[in-house]
Amino acid sequence: MASLDQLIGDSPGLVAVRTQVEQLLRRHSETRRLPPILILGETGTGKGLLARAIHEAGPRKAGPFVAVNCAAIPETLLEAELFGFERGAFTDAHHAKAGLFQTAHRGTLFLDEIGLLPENLQAKLLTVLEDRAVRRLGSTRTEAVDVWIIAATSEDLKAGTRRRGFREELYHRLAVVTLRLPPLRERGKDILTLAEHFLAHTCTEYGLAPKSLAEDARAALVAYQWPGNVREVANVMERVALLTDAPFLTADRLDLAASRRASPPQGHDVPPPEALEGVSLEETVERLERARILEALHRTRWNISRAASQLGVTRHILRYRLRKYGLRAPAETTAPSILAEPESLTVEPTTASRPGNVQWDRRHVALLRADIVTASSVRTVPDAGSVLETLVDKVQSFGGQVEEVSPTGLLAVFGLETVEDAPRRAAHAALAIQKITVHARRDSPEFLDVRVGLHASEVLVARVGSAARVDHDAKREMWAQLESFMRSAEPGTVLVSEAARPFLDRRFVVVSFAADNGAAGKAYRLAGLGRTALGLGEQLTPLVARGRELEQLALALEHARTGHGQVIGVVGEAGVGKSRLFWEFIESHCGRDSLILVSSAASYGKATPYLPVVDLLKAYFQIEPRDDASKIRARVTEKVLSLESALAP
């Protein structure tokens, strides 16, 4: 069952799941009717991957595999999406449409986050499971369906039945076969196996040189709690592979922020002992949980993504808790739509600030705008909901902060917090979004497309307490620049403004773009990563009038080969071709049989003498931050002796 090999790892919990699935499929390999399967596991553990693997290894692999996220579809549309509708059943129902049960006929229907299914639809789902027939909205007749049901949840449905939030009879109907995917923190060395897999996959996907994990990085990966599970590992390894030039990835490059973990409860969250007399343990836990959630929501002004990050849970889990406790955002905190011009770019709302508590800083920030290209159909909103979740995950994994959101897109800002090269992070996030949509359309032709725009500018950023805000006038100007060329963007493309291009030319392929609709703003198309080792993109014109300099470099190399080390300084104004000169020399026959090491300077390293050289030597000798003097000596000695054994004492 090759498809089950997609479940990477050898931990006991994962091996048990694979064994259970193999036994189930062998037992039912010849039967047409298969028992419903309920997959339990935290968000990001791979429930969707397991469901698809079961389908591809099972007797219905020739049929369709249809997946639906019950949390991503508005309640008002979910019934029509699942069961279909007749013409005229409701406003805008101009044509009859089959539901997902009928679309998955003789195949598999995967119901993700089944615990968030509205209670009024649970009874109808139970009827379909028992009768194996559906009745469309607006219809008086039932239609037979033959569907294998696989459901998944990140919540305890059994406990939900006791709280009357989930129908007990539906739970027992779905949980004929139950599979539990363990969280990543319980899978031991599987963490390293997955990290290495995703690192190698990213390098192959983007055409990067192979990279490996240093020992301190491996230790950090194992020690981290991974609240986002396998999905978080994939995002972290993609980000670090793209943002790190060195062949060895150290722990500090991983940037496993402690803020991702849940902070300990504050003292005022805990009710006094006398208030808990006669209260069950379960109810006590729920009271504490509700208080913690409310505190985080008030701090973030009901921003779900930021509140979930502060609580150390996923957005899906937080939304489930909101429905469980009946929590709703006050009307005055409603987020503005991206369809209107934004009024502010805010990292976190602040409480009443004191006069004089505003600190200004000038820095480069980048805006990323992603528009989901939709069709005018009833299915648009459900599809867009799942795509939007993907966009938010990818933006946040590269350090961006989502500032505006609507059902058809988002606006994110990179660089509000001090980071190195915010435009580069935004560009990597844009390419990652582009690759996700390409792969998704390969699996599902109905997957919606996304167009992305990037703009960068040096602006004033105000810090008010713990919040950062872009200067109002600068923000309006950046928005206008994005708007000027986004109208000409084709689905599936990434456009870059004139101002953002200089930040990307050296590491990305940026090509000219001719708008065909008279758009006012000049833009370029981001075509991919540059493939030159020195960060020259791919816009290489012929090198002229540099023959003498190339001869001098070749002569210096010959002296070095005879044992006379050489240091050459190349000085010149920006853009005259210093890096290009070295690139041409490296690519020439003179440097083909030589070891070439490349390093670069960083703005934060101005205070450290010879930092680029230090970084280069640390990477070459595989020196890690935790190494003491004796270990450094041993690593250097081992490397030198591997080059020339005669130097041994």
XYZ file of C-alpha atoms in Angstrom:
649
model
C 0.000 0.000 0.000
C 2.338 2.639 -1.336
C -0.033 5.510 -0.598
C 0.332 4.889 3.149
C 4.048 5.624 2.788
C 3.049 9.282 2.715
C 2.658 8.967 6.491
C 6.311 9.583 7.306
C 7.681 8.314 10.612
C 8.374 5.245 12.701
C 6.996 6.233 16.096
C 4.781 3.605 17.779
C 1.644 5.734 17.471
C 2.034 6.260 13.746
C 3.000 2.645 13.090
C -0.158 1.569 14.932
C -2.289 3.782 12.671
C -0.701 2.347 9.518
C -1.193 -1.197 10.791
C -4.831 -0.529 11.657
C -5.516 0.927 8.205
C -3.792 -1.960 6.414
C -5.846 -4.499 8.367
C -9.059 -2.603 7.614
C -8.369 -2.388 3.885
C -7.374 -6.051 3.605
C -10.532 -7.091 5.391
C -12.764 -5.007 3.109
C -10.799 -5.224 -0.134
C -13.597 -7.036 -1.951
C -16.635 -5.426 -0.318
C -18.470 -2.470 -1.812
C -19.812 -1.094 1.433
C -17.148 0.202 3.783
C -17.551 1.274 7.404
C -17.364 4.986 8.240
C -13.998 6.086 9.635
C -13.451 8.808 12.229
C -9.934 10.268 12.371
C -8.987 11.996 15.616
C -6.044 14.339 15.935
C -4.974 17.880 16.617
C -4.921 20.412 13.809
C -1.922 19.877 11.566
C -1.322 16.209 12.415
C -2.170 15.066 8.879
C -5.802 13.982 9.056
C -6.471 15.097 5.493
C -3.348 13.342 4.241
C -4.386 10.128 5.990
C -7.909 10.329 4.563
C -6.607 10.702 1.018
C -4.073 7.896 1.547
C -6.850 5.573 2.761
C -8.915 6.411 -0.316
C -5.996 5.816 -2.706
C -5.148 2.487 -1.053
C -8.751 1.305 -0.766
C -11.207 -0.409 -3.104
C -12.719 2.939 -4.186
C -9.504 4.502 -5.465
C -10.947 4.674 -8.996
C -13.766 6.898 -7.719
C -13.641 10.566 -6.729
C -12.172 11.841 -3.474
C -14.125 14.892 -2.315
C -12.970 16.857 0.728
C -14.927 19.535 2.561
C -13.948 21.514 5.649
C -17.060 22.008 7.737
C -15.422 24.941 9.539
C -14.541 26.845 6.354
C -18.050 27.054 4.882
C -20.610 29.527 6.244
C -23.494 27.798 7.964
C -25.982 29.356 5.543
C -24.268 27.669 2.567
C -23.169 24.394 4.105
C -26.488 22.597 3.628
C -26.626 23.504 -0.065
C -22.987 22.534 -0.495
C -23.402 19.087 1.062
C -26.827 18.074 -0.191
C -27.317 20.166 -3.337
C -30.295 22.266 -4.396
C -32.920 22.627 -7.092
C -33.426 25.647 -9.278
C -35.298 28.349 -7.391
C -34.651 26.820 -3.974
C -33.300 30.190 -2.799
C -32.169 33.519 -4.186
C -29.425 33.157 -6.846
C -30.213 29.438 -7.312
C -30.613 29.909 -11.058
C -29.544 26.355 -11.858
C -29.864 23.047 -10.034
C -26.638 21.785 -8.494
C -25.617 18.401 -7.129
C -24.239 18.351 -3.600
C -20.938 16.905 -2.469
C -22.582 13.604 -1.531
C -23.614 13.133 -5.150
C -20.281 14.436 -6.445
C -18.544 11.732 -4.384
C -20.843 8.951 -5.651
C -18.942 5.617 -5.718
C -15.995 7.348 -4.141
C -15.032 8.894 -0.801
C -16.370 11.981 0.973
C -14.001 13.438 3.566
C -15.743 15.610 6.176
C -13.013 17.554 7.959
C -13.703 19.287 11.299
C -16.970 17.386 11.641
C -17.224 18.607 15.233
C -18.062 22.082 13.906
C -21.016 20.865 11.849
C -24.083 22.934 12.874
C -26.519 21.004 15.041
C -29.412 21.480 12.619
C -27.421 19.691 9.887
C -26.327 16.807 12.088
C -29.765 15.187 11.918
C -29.835 15.465 8.131
C -26.348 13.967 7.864
C -27.416 11.085 10.095
C -30.399 10.431 7.819
C -28.159 10.330 4.746
C -25.781 7.897 6.432
C -28.589 5.560 7.446
C -30.723 5.758 4.276
C -27.848 6.190 1.803
C -29.936 8.776 -0.017
C -30.036 12.580 -0.172
C -32.784 15.094 -0.808
C -31.713 18.359 -2.366
C -32.924 21.702 -1.066
C -36.200 22.509 -2.779
C -36.803 18.904 -3.849
C -39.460 16.438 -2.734
C -37.679 13.259 -3.809
C -34.609 11.452 -2.557
C -31.711 10.258 -4.697
C -29.560 7.239 -3.836
C -25.867 7.811 -3.152
C -23.055 5.332 -2.629
C -20.378 7.137 -0.633
C -17.642 6.037 1.762
C -17.581 8.503 4.643
C -14.328 9.497 6.337
C -14.696 12.191 8.992
C -12.065 13.993 11.039
C -12.054 16.207 14.093
C -9.575 17.939 16.351
C -12.036 17.905 19.253
C -13.319 15.286 21.672
C -16.680 14.419 20.106
C -17.528 11.989 22.873
C -17.345 14.829 25.390
C -19.347 16.945 22.955
C -22.212 14.473 23.067
C -22.367 14.823 26.857
C -22.648 18.608 26.512
C -25.399 18.163 23.898
C -23.242 19.989 21.355
C -22.895 16.938 19.108
C -25.565 14.302 18.547
C -24.636 11.069 20.273
C -26.261 8.871 17.631
C -24.294 10.639 14.882
C -21.058 10.170 16.798
C -21.643 6.418 17.115
C -22.593 6.227 13.433
C -19.365 7.929 12.359
C -17.010 6.231 14.823
C -17.432 2.670 13.539
C -13.670 2.672 12.969
C -11.641 5.238 14.909
C -8.063 6.217 14.085
C -6.038 8.507 16.333
C -3.116 10.439 14.891
C -0.697 11.340 17.694
C 0.470 14.953 18.044
C 3.996 15.597 16.868
C 5.296 16.241 20.388
C 4.545 12.569 21.177
C 6.367 11.200 18.131
C 9.983 11.565 19.287
C 12.548 11.253 16.501
C 9.822 11.469 13.855
C 10.258 15.236 14.231
C 13.752 15.039 12.745
C 12.651 12.661 9.997
C 9.886 15.042 8.967
C 12.116 18.111 9.200
C 14.737 16.527 6.948
C 12.042 15.397 4.509
C 10.497 18.864 4.211
C 13.918 20.510 4.011
C 14.963 18.261 1.118
C 11.576 18.742 -0.570
C 11.848 22.541 -0.370
C 15.380 22.545 -1.778
C 14.252 20.356 -4.677
C 11.053 22.313 -5.260
C 12.834 25.686 -5.470
C 16.050 24.455 -7.088
C 18.212 25.243 -4.044
C 21.507 23.648 -3.100
C 21.050 20.821 -0.552
C 21.006 21.933 3.076
C 21.347 20.013 6.331
C 20.533 20.528 9.997
C 23.242 21.360 12.503
C 23.275 19.505 15.819
C 21.888 22.435 17.802
C 19.060 22.768 15.270
C 18.204 19.093 15.638
C 18.126 19.461 19.419
C 15.896 22.544 19.146
C 13.477 20.745 16.832
C 13.083 17.858 19.265
C 12.685 20.177 22.280
C 10.017 22.375 20.675
C 6.368 21.524 21.437
C 5.017 22.036 17.878
C 1.495 23.349 18.550
C 0.922 23.381 14.780
C 2.190 19.793 14.426
C 3.349 18.525 11.006
C 1.988 21.543 9.157
C 4.122 23.830 11.299
C 7.234 21.731 10.632
C 6.635 22.041 6.886
C 6.222 25.818 7.122
C 9.293 26.272 9.326
C 11.547 24.207 7.066
C 10.299 25.964 3.941
C 10.926 29.367 5.487
C 14.392 28.587 6.834
C 15.514 26.913 3.592
C 14.527 29.956 1.553
C 15.846 32.611 3.933
C 19.182 30.953 4.782
C 22.075 30.881 2.337
C 24.368 28.705 4.469
C 24.402 24.947 3.790
C 24.013 24.171 7.505
C 20.944 25.372 9.378
C 21.515 26.283 13.020
C 18.991 26.656 15.837
C 18.957 30.447 15.701
C 17.954 30.250 12.025
C 14.908 28.144 12.882
C 13.456 30.993 14.954
C 11.147 28.753 16.963
C 9.485 31.640 18.744
C 8.460 31.087 22.344
C 5.391 33.229 21.704
C 3.850 30.307 19.815
C 3.470 28.457 23.064
C 0.646 29.114 25.433
C 1.508 31.488 28.214
C 0.728 30.421 31.781
C -2.611 31.512 33.157
C -2.651 34.788 35.021
C -3.606 34.948 38.639
C -6.862 36.773 38.011
C -7.994 33.917 35.750
C -8.325 31.560 38.712
C -11.598 31.783 40.640
C -11.398 31.710 44.434
C -11.759 28.229 45.972
C -15.152 29.018 47.513
C -16.518 29.828 44.050
C -15.718 26.298 42.892
C -17.484 24.418 45.670
C -19.907 21.891 44.223
C -18.593 22.447 40.682
C -17.341 19.460 38.692
C -13.753 19.294 37.468
C -14.917 19.495 33.853
C -16.909 22.667 34.485
C -14.004 24.211 36.387
C -11.679 23.610 33.455
C -14.236 25.120 31.087
C -14.532 28.259 33.229
C -10.770 28.738 33.250
C -10.548 28.086 29.526
C -13.324 30.564 28.757
C -11.629 33.248 30.855
C -8.274 32.714 29.127
C -9.900 32.905 25.694
C -11.769 36.107 26.550
C -8.597 37.711 27.874
C -6.704 36.938 24.658
C -9.594 38.155 22.503
C -9.840 41.446 24.385
C -6.079 41.986 24.077
C -6.193 41.436 20.313
C -9.553 43.131 19.788
C -11.033 39.860 18.587
C -8.382 39.158 15.983
C -8.714 35.373 15.711
C -5.254 34.717 14.262
C -3.406 36.725 16.907
C -5.527 35.430 19.763
C -4.904 31.844 18.654
C -1.167 32.546 18.461
C -1.137 33.981 21.993
C -3.072 30.995 23.317
C -0.831 28.507 21.514
C -3.688 26.891 19.572
C -4.818 26.912 15.949
C -7.566 29.113 14.547
C -9.814 26.079 13.995
C -9.570 25.123 17.660
C -10.214 28.697 18.798
C -13.280 28.988 16.558
C -14.619 25.736 17.969
C -14.175 27.101 21.502
C -15.997 30.320 20.557
C -18.990 28.331 19.341
C -18.803 26.025 22.321
C -18.975 28.910 24.822
C -21.255 31.110 22.709
C -18.708 33.930 22.470
C -19.295 36.599 19.830
C -17.313 39.695 18.884
C -18.856 43.048 19.857
C -20.081 44.994 16.849
C -17.506 47.747 17.281
C -14.606 45.311 16.811
C -15.734 44.060 13.410
C -12.751 43.893 11.083
C -12.841 46.126 7.987
C -13.087 44.556 4.562
C -10.159 44.511 2.186
C -12.499 45.689 -0.548
C -12.432 49.199 0.879
C -9.264 51.210 1.307
C -7.824 50.317 4.713
C -7.752 52.970 7.376
C -4.883 51.589 9.431
C -2.228 48.924 9.468
C -2.158 47.671 13.025
C -0.170 44.864 14.564
C -2.104 44.793 17.793
C -4.651 47.213 19.191
C -3.493 48.907 22.326
C -5.137 49.960 25.482
C -5.282 53.665 26.265
C -1.792 54.931 25.563
C -0.131 57.517 27.740
C 1.052 60.815 26.233
C 4.688 60.608 25.170
C 4.610 56.811 24.851
C 4.959 56.839 21.044
C 8.310 55.889 19.537
C 8.975 56.432 15.836
C 11.344 54.454 13.671
C 12.044 54.603 9.932
C 12.351 51.237 8.200
C 11.530 49.376 5.019
C 8.256 47.458 5.049
C 6.566 45.410 2.361
C 2.886 44.965 1.613
C 1.543 41.735 0.165
C -1.926 41.715 -1.298
C -3.462 38.397 -2.343
C -6.733 38.302 -4.284
C -8.639 35.047 -4.651
C -9.912 34.872 -8.220
C -13.498 33.696 -7.949
C -16.276 32.741 -10.306
C -19.840 33.904 -9.861
C -21.229 30.666 -8.467
C -22.647 29.363 -5.234
C -19.510 27.331 -4.675
C -17.257 30.394 -4.711
C -17.435 31.196 -1.003
C -16.747 27.656 0.308
C -13.745 27.270 -1.985
C -12.462 30.727 -1.100
C -12.717 29.944 2.612
C -10.329 27.005 2.402
C -7.948 28.929 0.132
C -7.914 31.861 2.552
C -6.842 29.582 5.400
C -3.887 28.495 3.270
C -2.913 32.084 2.487
C -2.963 33.123 6.133
C -0.816 30.147 7.172
C 1.778 30.851 4.502
C 1.978 34.595 5.197
C 2.439 34.052 8.916
C 5.061 31.342 8.408
C 7.303 33.913 6.672
C 6.838 36.525 9.393
C 4.048 38.547 7.821
C 1.111 39.933 9.763
C -2.363 39.822 8.261
C -3.900 43.272 8.561
C -6.968 43.211 6.323
C -9.062 40.220 5.293
C -12.216 39.537 3.311
C -13.768 36.372 1.827
C -11.840 37.063 -1.388
C -8.390 38.075 -0.208
C -6.066 39.557 2.346
C -3.512 42.284 2.906
C -0.377 41.522 4.923
C 2.558 43.619 6.047
C 6.144 42.442 6.488
C 8.641 44.393 8.568
C 6.521 45.975 11.289
C 8.708 44.069 13.699
C 12.440 44.456 13.152
C 13.481 41.790 10.638
C 16.203 41.550 8.043
C 14.990 42.103 4.490
C 11.199 42.317 4.794
C 10.636 42.550 0.986
C 12.522 39.299 0.509
C 10.284 37.550 3.050
C 7.198 38.887 1.312
C 8.464 37.640 -2.059
C 9.171 34.164 -0.677
C 5.662 34.073 0.808
C 4.222 35.074 -2.575
C 6.094 32.311 -4.416
C 5.042 29.770 -1.771
C 1.408 30.794 -2.251
C 1.843 30.445 -6.003
C 3.244 26.911 -5.689
C 0.436 25.839 -3.360
C -2.220 26.942 -5.828
C -0.441 25.229 -8.735
C -0.291 21.925 -6.839
C -3.878 22.260 -5.630
C -5.185 22.827 -9.164
C -3.279 19.744 -10.275
C -5.266 17.699 -7.753
C -8.531 19.553 -8.230
C -9.277 21.532 -11.427
C -11.973 23.449 -9.536
C -9.447 24.917 -7.086
C -9.549 28.705 -7.247
C -6.560 30.749 -8.357
C -4.762 33.566 -6.556
C -3.027 36.685 -7.810
C -0.502 38.472 -5.617
C 0.947 41.978 -5.579
C 4.029 43.248 -3.703
C 5.086 46.788 -2.855
C 7.889 48.056 -0.609
C 8.708 51.451 0.817
C 10.685 53.115 3.583
C 8.119 54.485 6.015
C 7.744 55.733 9.535
C 6.601 53.049 11.964
C 5.200 54.102 15.318
C 5.409 51.860 18.343
C 2.642 52.553 20.824
C 3.164 50.245 23.769
C 3.442 46.779 22.248
C 1.756 47.711 18.960
C 3.381 48.902 15.734
C 1.602 51.134 13.241
C 2.587 52.386 9.812
C 2.407 56.141 9.313
C -1.087 56.923 8.044
C -0.095 58.939 4.964
C 2.599 56.431 3.969
C 0.144 53.580 4.329
C -2.398 55.251 2.059
C 0.288 55.854 -0.552
C 1.413 52.193 -0.443
C -2.161 51.010 -0.815
C -2.640 53.278 -3.829
C 0.526 51.902 -5.447
C -0.710 48.327 -5.032
C -4.127 49.208 -6.370
C -2.641 50.881 -9.458
C -1.209 47.662 -10.919
C -3.199 44.873 -9.258
C -6.054 45.475 -11.694
C -3.807 44.195 -14.487
C -2.665 41.034 -12.660
C -3.603 37.741 -14.261
C -4.668 34.781 -12.088
C -1.672 32.824 -10.857
C 0.822 35.681 -11.227
C 2.881 37.672 -8.719
C 3.381 41.337 -9.635
C 6.046 43.574 -8.097
C 6.010 47.361 -7.966
C 8.798 49.547 -9.324
C 9.780 50.435 -5.749
C 9.999 46.801 -4.620
C 12.055 45.565 -7.555
C 15.521 46.742 -6.322
C 15.080 44.676 -3.153
C 14.404 41.513 -5.159
C 16.605 41.708 -8.268
C 19.597 39.991 -6.708
C 17.765 36.931 -5.401
C 14.747 36.535 -7.653
C 13.925 36.434 -11.333
C 12.036 39.680 -11.962
C 10.893 40.167 -15.553
C 9.141 42.998 -17.322
C 5.357 42.984 -17.408
C 3.202 44.738 -19.972
C -0.314 45.457 -18.775
C -2.962 45.132 -21.474
C -5.709 47.079 -19.736
C -4.123 50.499 -19.432
C -3.234 50.169 -15.730
C -1.469 53.271 -14.471
C 1.116 51.646 -12.220
C 4.307 50.175 -13.655
C 4.921 46.630 -12.466
C 7.137 43.604 -12.981
C 6.408 39.909 -12.727
C 8.098 37.756 -10.096
C 9.029 34.623 -12.060
C 10.952 32.624 -9.458
C 14.186 32.368 -7.524
C 17.465 33.443 -9.079
C 19.805 30.564 -9.842
C 23.150 32.335 -9.677
C 25.175 31.564 -6.575
C 25.973 35.226 -5.892
C 22.419 36.489 -5.947
C 22.312 38.064 -9.400
C 18.852 36.929 -10.421
C 18.769 35.911 -14.084
C 18.929 39.282 -15.800
C 22.536 38.843 -16.981
C 23.682 40.941 -19.909
C 27.031 40.256 -21.643
C 30.047 41.236 -19.534
C 32.271 43.650 -21.464
C 35.567 45.468 -20.790
C 36.456 43.325 -17.787
C 39.066 41.047 -19.387
C 41.968 42.622 -17.490
C 40.253 42.177 -14.119
C 39.469 38.525 -14.904
C 43.124 37.941 -15.787
C 44.228 39.428 -12.456
C 41.871 37.118 -10.570
C 43.160 34.101 -12.504
C 46.763 35.062 -11.727
C 45.971 35.429 -8.022
C 44.357 31.988 -8.016
C 47.488 30.445 -9.530
C 49.596 32.031 -6.786
C 47.243 30.581 -4.165
C 47.571 27.120 -5.682
C 51.345 27.292 -5.235
C 50.911 27.986 -1.535
C 50.932 31.786 -1.565
C 47.589 32.905 -0.167
C 45.981 35.938 -1.759
C 43.483 38.548 -0.560
C 41.889 40.693 -3.239
C 39.664 43.671 -2.598
C 37.271 44.848 -5.283
C 35.937 48.338 -4.629
C 33.332 50.237 -6.605
C 30.026 52.024 -6.471
C 26.806 50.080 -6.183
C 25.751 48.541 -9.471
C 29.096 48.675 -11.301
C 29.341 44.868 -11.376
C 31.491 43.717 -8.445
C 29.446 40.582 -7.758
C 29.045 39.985 -11.481
C 32.828 40.027 -11.928
C 33.277 37.279 -9.333
C 30.391 35.289 -10.776
C 31.945 35.302 -14.237
C 35.292 34.243 -12.777
C 33.714 31.395 -10.789
C 31.911 30.173 -13.908
C 35.076 30.334 -16.028
C 37.377 27.344 -16.505
C 39.866 28.922 -14.083
C 37.663 28.390 -11.051
C 35.929 25.156 -12.008
C 38.214 22.879 -9.943
C 38.412 25.170 -6.895
C 36.453 25.209 -3.658
C 34.218 28.299 -3.717
C 32.771 29.668 -0.477
C 30.319 32.566 -0.568
C 29.288 34.870 2.254
C 27.478 38.201 2.448
C 27.089 41.133 4.800
C 23.977 41.978 6.798
C 22.825 45.369 8.041
C 22.652 44.168 11.628
C 26.321 43.087 11.542
C 27.955 46.495 11.131
C 29.145 46.512 14.733
C 30.872 43.108 14.441
C 34.276 43.187 12.696
C 34.689 40.689 9.841
C 31.232 39.197 10.430
C 30.869 37.895 6.822
C 34.246 36.137 7.116
C 33.313 34.743 10.523
C 30.018 33.400 9.162
C 31.802 31.877 6.176
C 34.340 30.044 8.340
C 31.687 28.863 10.797
C 29.662 27.381 7.950
C 32.689 25.728 6.341
C 33.981 24.160 9.561
C 30.411 23.371 10.755
C 30.893 25.320 13.971
C 27.710 25.679 15.986
C 26.841 28.359 18.569
C 27.013 25.950 21.504
C 30.492 24.602 20.616
C 33.215 25.365 23.165
C 36.860 26.057 22.337
C 37.903 22.401 22.414
C 35.121 21.339 20.061
C 35.889 24.192 17.672
C 39.547 23.146 17.640
C 38.547 19.552 16.910
C 36.231 20.533 14.039
C 38.847 22.796 12.437
C 41.547 20.136 12.808
C 39.348 17.452 11.278
C 38.494 19.633 8.289
C 42.077 20.725 7.647
C 43.420 17.171 7.866
C 40.775 16.004 5.408
C 42.374 18.385 2.912
C 46.007 17.617 3.707
C 46.911 14.701 5.989
C 50.596 15.728 5.990
C 49.697 18.574 8.351
C 48.958 16.097 11.145
C 51.251 16.593 14.185
